[in-house]
């Protein structure tokens, strides 16, 4: 298996622009997680889905952030409008509820820079 | 609110030394504790997972312990190698699937 796939790997944009990050989970996994990593706050859970349904979005910083999972093999995290403080590495992870206990498999991340 | 703290923030040791990384958490109501490794520009790799009912787990040169009542875990690395250089993250699982991470320890092994 190719593992969790994220695109793009790097994104540089200007303040006010819309940014869309993409994630393809491992085939067969039924849970998907979006995390954000910054120097100040470390790694934080933004939102997670079970069977394509958002379960907990309490980590989403504000209304500018939205996430969707239209099917089991694809998810997006959108920021509109983007701000410099959104600059971070965004990770996607997936998990198989029937697999090893509570192990999440992480993608390589998308490094976002908002100028 | 669960808080996870890792000490030290950075550590540099010569090759061959044994070392210990520390992790503490404030709420003992956890399902499990995991240690992850993060290499620059890459995602996280799970190293060891300790269930809340367990005291330790071992994998090769790595040994992780858990004292849930005191809110502490340690990761012991034996006979360190330059390839062990990375950031090590401790995370506790709370609720159904919520991982709460520490800030990490940046480890450098000098040849």
mmCIF file of C-alpha atoms in Angstrom:
data_model
loop_
_atom_site.group_PDB
_atom_site.id
_atom_site.type_symbol
_atom_site.label_atom_id
_atom_site.label_comp_id
_atom_site.label_asym_id
_atom_site.label_seq_id
_atom_site.Cartn_x
_atom_site.Cartn_y
_atom_site.Cartn_z
ATOM 1 C CA UNK A 1 0.000 0.000 0.000
ATOM 2 C CA UNK A 2 1.202 3.527 -0.756
ATOM 3 C CA UNK A 3 0.303 4.842 2.667
ATOM 4 C CA UNK A 4 -1.595 8.060 3.307
ATOM 5 C CA UNK A 5 -1.166 10.452 0.392
ATOM 6 C CA UNK A 6 -1.326 14.214 0.775
ATOM 7 C CA UNK A 7 -1.182 16.928 -1.837
ATOM 8 C CA UNK A 8 0.293 19.343 -2.396
ATOM 9 C CA UNK A 9 3.434 18.765 -0.332
ATOM 10 C CA UNK A 10 4.189 22.474 -0.266
ATOM 11 C CA UNK A 11 1.882 25.431 -0.776
ATOM 12 C CA UNK A 12 2.764 29.099 -0.795
ATOM 13 C CA UNK A 13 -0.075 31.568 -1.092
ATOM 14 C CA UNK A 14 -0.932 35.158 -0.329
ATOM 15 C CA UNK A 15 -3.157 36.316 2.465
ATOM 16 C CA UNK A 16 -6.803 36.256 1.518
ATOM 17 C CA UNK A 17 -6.524 33.425 -0.990
ATOM 18 C CA UNK A 18 -8.387 30.147 -0.708
ATOM 19 C CA UNK A 19 -6.284 27.083 0.056
ATOM 20 C CA UNK A 20 -7.366 23.469 -0.408
ATOM 21 C CA UNK A 21 -5.382 20.591 1.030
ATOM 22 C CA UNK A 22 -6.086 17.035 -0.088
ATOM 23 C CA UNK A 23 -5.767 13.635 1.503
ATOM 24 C CA UNK A 24 -6.190 10.065 0.319
ATOM 25 C CA UNK A 25 -6.335 7.627 3.258
ATOM 26 C CA UNK A 26 -5.058 4.074 3.211
ATOM 27 C CA UNK A 27 -7.519 1.855 1.382
ATOM 28 C CA UNK A 28 -9.878 0.122 3.775
ATOM 29 C CA UNK A 29 -9.347 2.570 6.627
ATOM 30 C CA UNK A 30 -12.577 4.009 7.964
ATOM 31 C CA UNK A 31 -11.318 6.874 10.148
ATOM 32 C CA UNK A 32 -9.549 10.000 8.922
ATOM 33 C CA UNK A 33 -7.904 12.758 10.927
ATOM 34 C CA UNK A 34 -6.614 16.248 10.110
ATOM 35 C CA UNK A 35 -3.853 17.710 12.318
ATOM 36 C CA UNK A 36 -1.934 20.965 12.317
ATOM 37 C CA UNK A 37 1.638 21.307 13.566
ATOM 38 C CA UNK A 38 3.247 24.615 14.551
ATOM 39 C CA UNK A 39 6.288 25.487 16.601
ATOM 40 C CA UNK A 40 4.176 27.290 19.180
ATOM 41 C CA UNK A 41 1.338 24.812 19.650
ATOM 42 C CA UNK A 42 2.821 21.511 18.518
ATOM 43 C CA UNK A 43 0.583 18.917 16.871
ATOM 44 C CA UNK A 44 -3.149 19.538 17.289
ATOM 45 C CA UNK A 45 -6.152 17.571 16.107
ATOM 46 C CA UNK A 46 -8.439 19.711 13.946
ATOM 47 C CA UNK A 47 -11.198 17.293 12.966
ATOM 48 C CA UNK A 48 -11.816 13.605 12.434
ATOM 49 C CA UNK A 49 -14.241 11.489 10.426
ATOM 50 C CA UNK A 50 -15.634 8.000 10.945
ATOM 51 C CA UNK A 51 -17.104 6.343 7.862
ATOM 52 C CA UNK A 52 -16.994 9.717 6.049
ATOM 53 C CA UNK A 53 -19.022 11.462 8.784
ATOM 54 C CA UNK A 54 -17.437 14.308 10.799
ATOM 55 C CA UNK A 55 -17.387 13.242 14.440
ATOM 56 C CA UNK A 56 -15.482 15.961 16.270
ATOM 57 C CA UNK A 57 -14.545 19.325 14.775
ATOM 58 C CA UNK A 58 -13.875 21.077 18.075
ATOM 59 C CA UNK A 59 -10.258 21.623 17.069
ATOM 60 C CA UNK A 60 -11.106 23.618 13.963
ATOM 61 C CA UNK A 61 -9.801 27.096 14.795
ATOM 62 C CA UNK A 62 -12.557 29.178 13.229
ATOM 63 C CA UNK A 63 -15.129 29.414 10.475
ATOM 64 C CA UNK A 64 -12.465 30.034 7.884
ATOM 65 C CA UNK A 65 -11.599 26.344 8.130
ATOM 66 C CA UNK A 66 -13.797 23.614 6.678
ATOM 67 C CA UNK A 67 -13.272 19.916 5.982
ATOM 68 C CA UNK A 68 -15.144 17.435 3.841
ATOM 69 C CA UNK A 69 -14.996 13.747 3.130
ATOM 70 C CA UNK A 70 -17.218 13.030 0.126
ATOM 71 C CA UNK A 71 -16.178 9.375 -0.027
ATOM 72 C CA UNK A 72 -14.009 6.823 1.729
ATOM 73 C CA UNK A 73 -10.952 7.573 -0.386
ATOM 74 C CA UNK A 74 -10.756 11.369 -0.352
ATOM 75 C CA UNK A 75 -10.872 14.303 2.043
ATOM 76 C CA UNK A 76 -10.205 18.031 1.774
ATOM 77 C CA UNK A 77 -9.312 20.739 4.246
ATOM 78 C CA UNK A 78 -10.114 24.219 3.005
ATOM 79 C CA UNK A 79 -9.053 27.577 4.390
ATOM 80 C CA UNK A 80 -10.893 30.610 3.069
ATOM 81 C CA UNK A 81 -9.642 33.297 3.379
ATOM 82 C CA UNK A 82 -6.140 32.303 4.442
ATOM 83 C CA UNK A 83 -4.101 34.353 6.924
ATOM 84 C CA UNK A 84 -0.360 34.375 7.777
ATOM 85 C CA UNK A 85 -1.084 32.713 11.135
ATOM 86 C CA UNK A 86 -2.399 29.671 9.253
ATOM 87 C CA UNK A 87 1.166 28.888 8.173
ATOM 88 C CA UNK A 88 1.914 25.404 9.491
ATOM 89 C CA UNK A 89 2.358 21.783 8.473
ATOM 90 C CA UNK A 90 -0.973 20.028 8.015
ATOM 91 C CA UNK A 91 -1.055 16.269 8.473
ATOM 92 C CA UNK A 92 -3.680 13.768 7.486
ATOM 93 C CA UNK A 93 -3.851 10.371 9.192
ATOM 94 C CA UNK A 94 -6.054 7.320 8.788
ATOM 95 C CA UNK A 95 -6.957 4.355 10.939
ATOM 96 C CA UNK A 96 -8.586 1.000 10.498
ATOM 97 C CA UNK A 97 -11.056 0.425 13.318
ATOM 98 C CA UNK A 98 -10.584 -3.324 12.875
ATOM 99 C CA UNK A 99 -6.799 -3.118 12.765
ATOM 100 C CA UNK A 100 -4.037 -2.837 15.401
ATOM 101 C CA UNK A 101 -5.343 -1.007 18.476
ATOM 102 C CA UNK A 102 -5.703 2.690 17.898
ATOM 103 C CA UNK A 103 -2.747 3.142 15.593
ATOM 104 C CA UNK A 104 -3.028 6.054 13.220
ATOM 105 C CA UNK A 105 -0.969 6.156 10.029
ATOM 106 C CA UNK A 106 0.243 9.603 9.086
ATOM 107 C CA UNK A 107 0.833 11.141 5.701
ATOM 108 C CA UNK A 108 3.967 13.205 4.908
ATOM 109 C CA UNK A 109 2.172 16.488 5.516
ATOM 110 C CA UNK A 110 1.542 19.685 3.547
ATOM 111 C CA UNK A 111 3.715 22.648 4.454
ATOM 112 C CA UNK A 112 1.578 25.775 4.056
ATOM 113 C CA UNK A 113 3.059 29.247 3.945
ATOM 114 C CA UNK A 114 0.711 32.224 3.829
ATOM 115 C CA UNK A 115 2.461 35.476 2.958
ATOM 116 C CA UNK B 1 -8.028 19.539 29.557
ATOM 117 C CA UNK B 2 -5.270 17.001 28.956
ATOM 118 C CA UNK B 3 -1.768 18.412 28.716
ATOM 119 C CA UNK B 4 1.252 16.394 27.633
ATOM 120 C CA UNK B 5 4.753 17.603 28.430
ATOM 121 C CA UNK B 6 8.034 16.226 27.134
ATOM 122 C CA UNK B 7 11.419 16.793 28.716
ATOM 123 C CA UNK B 8 13.978 17.630 27.496
ATOM 124 C CA UNK B 9 12.995 19.654 24.425
ATOM 125 C CA UNK B 10 16.300 18.781 22.796
ATOM 126 C CA UNK B 11 19.054 16.280 23.529
ATOM 127 C CA UNK B 12 22.433 15.690 21.925
ATOM 128 C CA UNK B 13 24.526 12.644 22.872
ATOM 129 C CA UNK B 14 27.454 10.709 21.402
ATOM 130 C CA UNK B 15 26.821 7.496 19.534
ATOM 131 C CA UNK B 16 26.576 4.374 21.672
ATOM 132 C CA UNK B 17 25.066 5.979 24.755
ATOM 133 C CA UNK B 18 21.866 4.801 26.386
ATOM 134 C CA UNK B 19 19.296 7.572 26.851
ATOM 135 C CA UNK B 20 15.896 8.275 28.339
ATOM 136 C CA UNK B 21 13.182 10.574 27.041
ATOM 137 C CA UNK B 22 10.445 11.681 29.413
ATOM 138 C CA UNK B 23 6.746 12.318 28.949
ATOM 139 C CA UNK B 24 4.154 13.419 31.508
ATOM 140 C CA UNK B 25 0.405 13.905 31.223
ATOM 141 C CA UNK B 26 -2.096 15.593 33.504
ATOM 142 C CA UNK B 27 -5.190 13.384 33.149
ATOM 143 C CA UNK B 28 -4.711 9.679 33.884
ATOM 144 C CA UNK B 29 -7.976 8.711 32.135
ATOM 145 C CA UNK B 30 -6.271 7.515 28.967
ATOM 146 C CA UNK B 31 -6.826 4.538 26.700
ATOM 147 C CA UNK B 32 -3.207 4.195 25.690
ATOM 148 C CA UNK B 33 0.060 6.054 25.206
ATOM 149 C CA UNK B 34 2.129 6.044 22.041
ATOM 150 C CA UNK B 35 5.620 7.103 21.136
ATOM 151 C CA UNK B 36 6.114 8.379 17.599
ATOM 152 C CA UNK B 37 9.171 9.276 15.595
ATOM 153 C CA UNK B 38 9.159 12.242 13.214
ATOM 154 C CA UNK B 39 11.867 12.795 10.621
ATOM 155 C CA UNK B 40 12.248 16.202 8.897
ATOM 156 C CA UNK B 41 9.813 16.621 6.026
ATOM 157 C CA UNK B 42 8.074 13.368 6.785
ATOM 158 C CA UNK B 43 5.057 12.176 8.705
ATOM 159 C CA UNK B 44 4.959 10.403 12.027
ATOM 160 C CA UNK B 45 5.847 6.767 12.518
ATOM 161 C CA UNK B 46 4.459 4.866 15.496
ATOM 162 C CA UNK B 47 7.235 3.237 17.521
ATOM 163 C CA UNK B 48 5.532 1.767 20.555
ATOM 164 C CA UNK B 49 2.006 1.659 21.929
ATOM 165 C CA UNK B 50 1.263 0.893 25.574
ATOM 166 C CA UNK B 51 -2.305 0.100 26.583
ATOM 167 C CA UNK B 52 -3.528 1.717 29.791
ATOM 168 C CA UNK B 53 -3.448 -1.677 31.541
ATOM 169 C CA UNK B 54 0.164 -2.361 30.549
ATOM 170 C CA UNK B 55 3.376 -1.207 32.183
ATOM 171 C CA UNK B 56 5.846 -1.430 29.315
ATOM 172 C CA UNK B 57 6.477 -2.374 25.707
ATOM 173 C CA UNK B 58 9.708 -3.281 23.951
ATOM 174 C CA UNK B 59 10.767 -3.209 20.335
ATOM 175 C CA UNK B 60 14.398 -3.903 19.520
ATOM 176 C CA UNK B 61 16.551 -1.271 21.233
ATOM 177 C CA UNK B 62 13.494 0.681 22.369
ATOM 178 C CA UNK B 63 11.653 0.228 25.643
ATOM 179 C CA UNK B 64 8.709 2.340 26.757
ATOM 180 C CA UNK B 65 7.227 2.328 30.241
ATOM 181 C CA UNK B 66 3.944 3.698 31.545
ATOM 182 C CA UNK B 67 2.958 4.697 35.070
ATOM 183 C CA UNK B 68 -0.593 5.820 34.569
ATOM 184 C CA UNK B 69 -1.255 6.727 38.186
ATOM 185 C CA UNK B 70 1.598 9.205 38.255
ATOM 186 C CA UNK B 71 1.011 10.375 34.701
ATOM 187 C CA UNK B 72 4.460 9.477 33.410
ATOM 188 C CA UNK B 73 6.084 7.550 30.587
ATOM 189 C CA UNK B 74 9.673 7.056 29.547
ATOM 190 C CA UNK B 75 11.234 5.966 26.276
ATOM 191 C CA UNK B 76 14.566 4.223 26.718
ATOM 192 C CA UNK B 77 16.873 3.934 23.722
ATOM 193 C CA UNK B 78 19.798 1.544 24.116
ATOM 194 C CA UNK B 79 23.095 1.827 22.278
ATOM 195 C CA UNK B 80 22.070 4.919 20.331
ATOM 196 C CA UNK B 81 22.996 5.268 16.639
ATOM 197 C CA UNK B 82 23.155 8.291 14.320
ATOM 198 C CA UNK B 83 20.088 6.902 12.537
ATOM 199 C CA UNK B 84 18.116 7.442 15.738
ATOM 200 C CA UNK B 85 18.377 11.203 15.230
ATOM 201 C CA UNK B 86 14.821 12.525 14.904
ATOM 202 C CA UNK B 87 12.076 14.182 16.913
ATOM 203 C CA UNK B 88 10.272 11.843 19.306
ATOM 204 C CA UNK B 89 6.664 12.594 20.172
ATOM 205 C CA UNK B 90 4.616 11.215 23.005
ATOM 206 C CA UNK B 91 0.818 11.069 22.616
ATOM 207 C CA UNK B 92 -2.050 9.879 24.805
ATOM 208 C CA UNK B 93 -5.354 8.589 23.479
ATOM 209 C CA UNK B 94 -8.389 10.125 25.113
ATOM 210 C CA UNK B 95 -12.017 9.597 24.263
ATOM 211 C CA UNK B 96 -12.700 7.374 21.295
ATOM 212 C CA UNK B 97 -9.954 8.489 18.955
ATOM 213 C CA UNK B 98 -8.435 11.769 20.102
ATOM 214 C CA UNK B 99 -4.663 11.788 20.328
ATOM 215 C CA UNK B 100 -3.122 14.557 22.440
ATOM 216 C CA UNK B 101 0.541 15.153 21.647
ATOM 217 C CA UNK B 102 3.476 16.553 23.558
ATOM 218 C CA UNK B 103 5.784 19.117 21.966
ATOM 219 C CA UNK B 104 8.446 16.509 21.274
ATOM 220 C CA UNK B 105 12.112 15.922 22.053
ATOM 221 C CA UNK B 106 14.571 16.669 19.264
ATOM 222 C CA UNK B 107 17.286 14.012 19.510
ATOM 223 C CA UNK B 108 20.700 14.250 17.870
ATOM 224 C CA UNK B 109 23.140 11.340 17.994
ATOM 225 C CA UNK B 110 26.669 12.430 17.178
ATOM 226 C CA UNK B 111 28.987 9.934 15.396
#
